[in-house]
Amino acid sequence: EKLLTDQDMQDDIFTPFGPTVEPYLTEQCMIPKEPFEMARTAWGDKIDIMIGGTSEEGLLLLQKIKLQPELLSHPHLFLGNVPPNLKISMEKRIEFAAKLKQRYYPDSSPSMENNLGYVHMMSDRVFWHGLHRTILARAARSRARTFVYRICLDSEFYNHYRIMMIDPKLRGTAHADELSYLFSNFTQQVPGKETFEYRGLQTLVDVFTAFVINGDPNCGMTAKSGVVFEPNAQTKPTFKCLNIANDGVAFVDYPDADRLDMWDAM
């Protein structure tokens, strides 16, 4: 409990560990310089990848907020979510903090009962903006293909991580909820074949299997939906994704691209 200070919690630093640059360059050294610098020459840029996440990744952060709900009403909330590595003045940080407030809570204030704006902010800051930057960086440096998926399966009973680890009363697709659609687990639940949960399960397994076997995620389930899952264009700033949702599968512009544009502007 002493590893994270109150300031860390206010700044939404939610783990006391992370990559550490090793001080000596040896054969066993894994992180000789900052990960951002390593990424510029990463061997992974030479291979095709499939990357993505869930629509409400930020639900994961409510686990922390439930322990300290006062953080949502703290005046430092938005200022603390301006990325600390930005080399900007305090005046500029305050300006960006005001933009965060306007974007996620334009007419209200965050609270445990009014947490959707916080969930969206954490989805963007902690997960999707990093994915966005990775996608664009690969497009700029490499000719390898990047396929992007977004999982938006909101089930009352099958999103096991959200139900068991966060709050069974909440809705949305949390970080790690996709695991129940990809792998068998201890619940041994199998959704009915007529349900969107079963269709989502079939789609995810088929897409991942096709990519592993063929290097191409297009498969029987995408064909059945009349969808072609394409890699992202090399220079297009708004990436496209395979959106797997309750009402079907579609290949679309990333639905929350305008929010990521705001983070890019920082």
Tab-separated table of C-alpha atoms in Angstrom:
chain	number	residue	atom	x	y	z
A	1	GLU	CA	0.000	0.000	0.000
A	2	LYS	CA	3.039	2.296	0.337
A	3	LEU	CA	4.301	1.718	-3.205
A	4	LEU	CA	1.872	4.231	-4.712
A	5	THR	CA	1.636	7.701	-3.193
A	6	ASP	CA	-1.539	9.770	-3.044
A	7	GLN	CA	-0.090	11.864	-5.869
A	8	ASP	CA	0.454	8.718	-7.970
A	9	MET	CA	-3.160	7.735	-7.436
A	10	GLN	CA	-4.369	11.195	-8.417
A	11	ASP	CA	-2.245	10.997	-11.570
A	12	ASP	CA	-3.849	7.631	-12.405
A	13	ILE	CA	-0.607	5.711	-12.097
A	14	PHE	CA	-2.239	2.407	-11.289
A	15	THR	CA	0.695	-0.028	-11.085
A	16	PRO	CA	3.923	0.349	-9.071
A	17	PHE	CA	5.974	-1.417	-11.726
A	18	GLY	CA	6.945	-0.990	-15.365
A	19	PRO	CA	9.843	-1.293	-17.818
A	20	THR	CA	13.173	-0.236	-16.341
A	21	VAL	CA	16.149	0.748	-18.469
A	22	GLU	CA	19.038	-1.534	-17.529
A	23	PRO	CA	22.270	0.296	-16.636
A	24	TYR	CA	24.681	-2.152	-18.300
A	25	LEU	CA	24.680	-3.292	-21.921
A	26	THR	CA	25.344	-7.052	-21.837
A	27	GLU	CA	24.206	-10.124	-23.792
A	28	GLN	CA	21.464	-10.656	-21.211
A	29	CYS	CA	20.245	-7.048	-21.291
A	30	MET	CA	16.636	-6.771	-22.513
A	31	ILE	CA	15.905	-3.037	-22.150
A	32	PRO	CA	19.063	-1.036	-22.976
A	33	LYS	CA	17.195	2.229	-23.618
A	34	GLU	CA	13.758	3.779	-23.284
A	35	PRO	CA	11.030	1.555	-24.833
A	36	PHE	CA	9.903	4.466	-27.052
A	37	GLU	CA	13.404	4.594	-28.537
A	38	MET	CA	13.578	0.815	-28.904
A	39	ALA	CA	10.277	0.830	-30.782
A	40	ARG	CA	11.792	2.930	-33.571
A	41	THR	CA	13.996	0.006	-34.642
A	42	ALA	CA	11.834	-2.883	-33.428
A	43	TRP	CA	12.061	-6.134	-35.389
A	44	GLY	CA	8.299	-6.421	-34.928
A	45	ASP	CA	7.843	-3.672	-37.514
A	46	LYS	CA	8.877	-6.193	-40.152
A	47	ILE	CA	6.022	-8.625	-39.488
A	48	ASP	CA	2.257	-8.408	-39.946
A	49	ILE	CA	0.326	-8.043	-36.704
A	50	MET	CA	-3.266	-7.935	-35.474
A	51	ILE	CA	-3.864	-5.469	-32.659
A	52	GLY	CA	-6.922	-4.153	-30.855
A	53	GLY	CA	-8.944	-3.794	-27.685
A	54	THR	CA	-12.396	-3.449	-26.183
A	55	SER	CA	-14.790	-0.526	-26.392
A	56	GLU	CA	-14.730	0.263	-22.647
A	57	GLU	CA	-11.191	-0.683	-21.660
A	58	GLY	CA	-11.291	1.964	-18.940
A	59	LEU	CA	-13.801	-0.001	-16.851
A	60	LEU	CA	-10.706	-1.735	-15.488
A	61	LEU	CA	-9.687	1.460	-13.655
A	62	LEU	CA	-12.917	1.498	-11.647
A	63	GLN	CA	-11.373	-1.246	-9.495
A	64	LYS	CA	-8.991	1.381	-8.142
A	65	ILE	CA	-11.587	4.142	-7.955
A	66	LYS	CA	-13.924	1.980	-5.860
A	67	LEU	CA	-11.206	1.918	-3.184
A	68	GLN	CA	-10.773	5.710	-3.276
A	69	PRO	CA	-13.947	7.235	-4.759
A	70	GLU	CA	-12.870	10.685	-3.576
A	71	LEU	CA	-10.345	10.739	-6.438
A	72	LEU	CA	-13.184	11.402	-8.886
A	73	SER	CA	-14.027	14.688	-7.195
A	74	HIS	CA	-10.414	15.735	-6.639
A	75	PRO	CA	-9.558	19.022	-8.407
A	76	HIS	CA	-6.363	17.407	-9.724
A	77	LEU	CA	-8.255	14.689	-11.666
A	78	PHE	CA	-8.024	16.169	-15.165
A	79	LEU	CA	-4.655	17.869	-14.684
A	80	GLY	CA	-3.215	14.563	-13.482
A	81	ASN	CA	-4.301	12.875	-16.695
A	82	VAL	CA	-2.319	15.198	-18.948
A	83	PRO	CA	0.619	12.916	-19.923
A	84	PRO	CA	3.509	13.651	-17.516
A	85	ASN	CA	6.198	13.199	-20.185
A	86	LEU	CA	5.001	16.189	-22.231
A	87	LYS	CA	7.537	19.012	-22.188
A	88	ILE	CA	5.048	21.836	-21.783
A	89	SER	CA	4.452	24.663	-19.321
A	90	MET	CA	2.053	24.432	-16.397
A	91	GLU	CA	-0.187	26.953	-18.170
A	92	LYS	CA	-0.419	24.606	-21.159
A	93	ARG	CA	-1.134	21.645	-18.868
A	94	ILE	CA	-3.983	23.545	-17.252
A	95	GLU	CA	-5.323	24.376	-20.720
A	96	PHE	CA	-5.263	20.707	-21.752
A	97	ALA	CA	-6.870	19.698	-18.444
A	98	ALA	CA	-9.766	22.049	-19.215
A	99	LYS	CA	-10.142	20.383	-22.623
A	100	LEU	CA	-10.304	16.963	-20.946
A	101	LYS	CA	-13.043	18.215	-18.637
A	102	GLN	CA	-14.964	19.688	-21.580
A	103	ARG	CA	-14.636	16.490	-23.623
A	104	TYR	CA	-15.561	13.917	-20.985
A	105	TYR	CA	-17.757	15.928	-18.585
A	106	PRO	CA	-19.059	18.954	-20.527
A	107	ASP	CA	-22.191	19.466	-18.421
A	108	SER	CA	-21.570	17.483	-15.249
A	109	SER	CA	-18.943	16.334	-12.771
A	110	PRO	CA	-17.406	12.877	-12.306
A	111	SER	CA	-18.650	10.645	-9.508
A	112	MET	CA	-19.148	6.942	-8.860
A	113	GLU	CA	-22.717	7.302	-10.096
A	114	ASN	CA	-21.601	9.370	-13.104
A	115	ASN	CA	-18.514	7.398	-14.130
A	116	LEU	CA	-18.948	6.943	-17.895
A	117	GLY	CA	-16.836	9.984	-18.760
A	118	TYR	CA	-14.046	8.679	-16.538
A	119	VAL	CA	-14.299	5.241	-18.177
A	120	HIS	CA	-13.987	6.831	-21.637
A	121	MET	CA	-11.063	9.008	-20.530
A	122	MET	CA	-9.193	5.993	-19.134
A	123	SER	CA	-10.021	3.925	-22.228
A	124	ASP	CA	-8.410	6.615	-24.364
A	125	ARG	CA	-5.488	7.622	-22.180
A	126	VAL	CA	-4.362	4.207	-20.903
A	127	PHE	CA	-5.247	1.966	-23.851
A	128	TRP	CA	-6.510	3.292	-27.174
A	129	HIS	CA	-4.257	6.309	-27.666
A	130	GLY	CA	-1.216	4.071	-27.254
A	131	LEU	CA	-2.679	1.612	-29.755
A	132	HIS	CA	-3.389	4.528	-32.094
A	133	ARG	CA	0.209	5.744	-31.888
A	134	THR	CA	1.516	2.222	-32.474
A	135	ILE	CA	-0.646	1.826	-35.582
A	136	LEU	CA	0.510	5.157	-37.030
A	137	ALA	CA	4.157	4.515	-36.117
A	138	ARG	CA	4.101	1.171	-37.912
A	139	ALA	CA	2.520	2.816	-40.950
A	140	ALA	CA	5.296	5.409	-41.030
A	141	ARG	CA	8.190	2.975	-40.556
A	142	SER	CA	7.158	-0.281	-42.141
A	143	ARG	CA	5.398	-1.897	-45.060
A	144	ALA	CA	4.196	-4.738	-42.830
A	145	ARG	CA	0.425	-4.982	-42.447
A	146	THR	CA	-1.472	-3.932	-39.322
A	147	PHE	CA	-4.979	-5.311	-38.772
A	148	VAL	CA	-7.026	-3.619	-36.026
A	149	TYR	CA	-10.056	-5.017	-34.200
A	150	ARG	CA	-12.452	-3.495	-31.650
A	151	ILE	CA	-14.629	-5.702	-29.457
A	152	CYS	CA	-17.945	-4.200	-28.390
A	153	LEU	CA	-19.821	-7.220	-27.029
A	154	ASP	CA	-21.932	-6.108	-24.068
A	155	SER	CA	-23.399	-9.230	-22.473
A	156	GLU	CA	-25.369	-9.472	-19.243
A	157	PHE	CA	-23.784	-12.837	-18.396
A	158	TYR	CA	-20.768	-13.587	-20.625
A	159	ASN	CA	-18.411	-10.646	-19.953
A	160	HIS	CA	-16.880	-12.499	-17.055
A	161	TYR	CA	-14.091	-10.089	-16.145
A	162	ARG	CA	-16.429	-7.111	-15.856
A	163	ILE	CA	-19.000	-9.120	-13.918
A	164	MET	CA	-16.635	-10.852	-11.490
A	165	MET	CA	-13.782	-8.381	-11.095
A	166	ILE	CA	-15.318	-4.928	-11.552
A	167	ASP	CA	-19.078	-4.703	-10.973
A	168	PRO	CA	-21.901	-6.993	-12.192
A	169	LYS	CA	-24.236	-3.992	-12.404
A	170	LEU	CA	-22.093	-2.102	-14.915
A	171	ARG	CA	-22.453	-2.418	-18.679
A	172	GLY	CA	-19.893	-2.272	-21.458
A	173	THR	CA	-16.971	-4.358	-22.691
A	174	ALA	CA	-14.116	-4.137	-20.212
A	175	HIS	CA	-10.431	-4.880	-20.531
A	176	ALA	CA	-10.012	-8.701	-20.552
A	177	ASP	CA	-13.693	-9.387	-21.328
A	178	GLU	CA	-12.638	-10.726	-24.740
A	179	LEU	CA	-10.862	-13.665	-23.087
A	180	SER	CA	-14.197	-15.359	-22.394
A	181	TYR	CA	-14.967	-15.263	-26.124
A	182	LEU	CA	-11.569	-16.658	-27.115
A	183	PHE	CA	-10.899	-19.319	-24.487
A	184	SER	CA	-12.829	-21.833	-22.419
A	185	ASN	CA	-12.782	-20.933	-18.722
A	186	PHE	CA	-13.819	-22.197	-15.318
A	187	THR	CA	-17.444	-21.072	-15.725
A	188	GLN	CA	-17.944	-23.690	-18.456
A	189	GLN	CA	-20.672	-21.510	-19.924
A	190	VAL	CA	-21.545	-21.916	-23.589
A	191	PRO	CA	-23.980	-19.309	-24.955
A	192	GLY	CA	-26.905	-20.437	-27.058
A	193	LYS	CA	-26.220	-20.680	-30.780
A	194	GLU	CA	-28.875	-18.074	-31.588
A	195	THR	CA	-27.286	-15.410	-29.366
A	196	PHE	CA	-24.970	-12.516	-30.211
A	197	GLU	CA	-22.566	-13.903	-27.609
A	198	TYR	CA	-22.180	-17.107	-29.618
A	199	ARG	CA	-21.770	-15.193	-32.865
A	200	GLY	CA	-19.115	-13.014	-31.233
A	201	LEU	CA	-17.340	-16.100	-29.901
A	202	GLN	CA	-17.366	-17.723	-33.333
A	203	THR	CA	-16.112	-14.544	-35.005
A	204	LEU	CA	-13.216	-13.957	-32.621
A	205	VAL	CA	-12.025	-17.564	-32.688
A	206	ASP	CA	-12.333	-17.742	-36.484
A	207	VAL	CA	-10.522	-14.421	-37.046
A	208	PHE	CA	-7.649	-15.241	-34.684
A	209	THR	CA	-7.279	-18.781	-36.023
A	210	ALA	CA	-7.256	-17.602	-39.639
A	211	PHE	CA	-4.592	-15.006	-38.877
A	212	VAL	CA	-2.386	-17.542	-37.093
A	213	ILE	CA	-2.696	-20.170	-39.834
A	214	ASN	CA	-2.835	-18.017	-42.962
A	215	GLY	CA	-1.446	-14.634	-41.931
A	216	ASP	CA	-4.803	-13.196	-43.022
A	217	PRO	CA	-7.718	-12.684	-40.574
A	218	ASN	CA	-10.398	-12.950	-43.268
A	219	CYS	CA	-12.346	-16.118	-42.641
A	220	GLY	CA	-15.715	-17.812	-42.875
A	221	MET	CA	-17.310	-15.566	-40.252
A	222	THR	CA	-16.173	-12.333	-41.918
A	223	ALA	CA	-17.404	-13.639	-45.275
A	224	LYS	CA	-20.734	-14.585	-43.683
A	225	SER	CA	-21.058	-10.983	-42.464
A	226	GLY	CA	-20.160	-9.617	-45.907
A	227	VAL	CA	-17.033	-7.968	-44.490
A	228	VAL	CA	-13.470	-7.737	-45.781
A	229	PHE	CA	-11.014	-7.212	-42.911
A	230	GLU	CA	-8.334	-5.028	-44.497
A	231	PRO	CA	-4.973	-3.874	-43.144
A	232	ASN	CA	-4.720	-0.172	-42.433
A	233	ALA	CA	-3.615	2.145	-45.207
A	234	GLN	CA	0.004	3.212	-44.770
A	235	THR	CA	-0.656	6.931	-44.345
A	236	LYS	CA	-4.292	7.216	-43.242
A	237	PRO	CA	-4.422	9.008	-39.842
A	238	THR	CA	-7.852	7.657	-38.804
A	239	PHE	CA	-7.457	3.907	-38.681
A	240	LYS	CA	-10.143	1.413	-39.613
A	241	CYS	CA	-11.066	-1.566	-37.473
A	242	LEU	CA	-13.105	-4.739	-37.499
A	243	ASN	CA	-15.884	-3.803	-35.078
A	244	ILE	CA	-17.375	-6.895	-33.429
A	245	ALA	CA	-20.567	-5.786	-31.687
A	246	ASN	CA	-23.904	-7.043	-30.386
A	247	ASP	CA	-25.630	-6.163	-33.651
A	248	GLY	CA	-23.045	-7.684	-35.984
A	249	VAL	CA	-19.622	-7.307	-37.542
A	250	ALA	CA	-18.483	-4.343	-39.655
A	251	PHE	CA	-15.259	-2.857	-40.987
A	252	VAL	CA	-15.455	0.819	-40.023
A	253	ASP	CA	-13.485	3.932	-39.152
A	254	TYR	CA	-12.572	3.705	-35.469
A	255	PRO	CA	-15.773	4.991	-33.766
A	256	ASP	CA	-14.051	7.206	-31.183
A	257	ALA	CA	-11.424	8.730	-33.487
A	258	ASP	CA	-12.419	12.288	-32.527
A	259	ARG	CA	-11.428	11.603	-28.926
A	260	LEU	CA	-8.018	10.309	-30.015
A	261	ASP	CA	-7.544	13.433	-32.146
A	262	MET	CA	-7.783	15.476	-28.958
A	263	TRP	CA	-5.019	13.437	-27.303
A	264	ASP	CA	-2.899	13.791	-30.440
A	265	ALA	CA	-3.248	17.564	-30.169
A	266	MET	CA	-1.415	17.508	-26.852
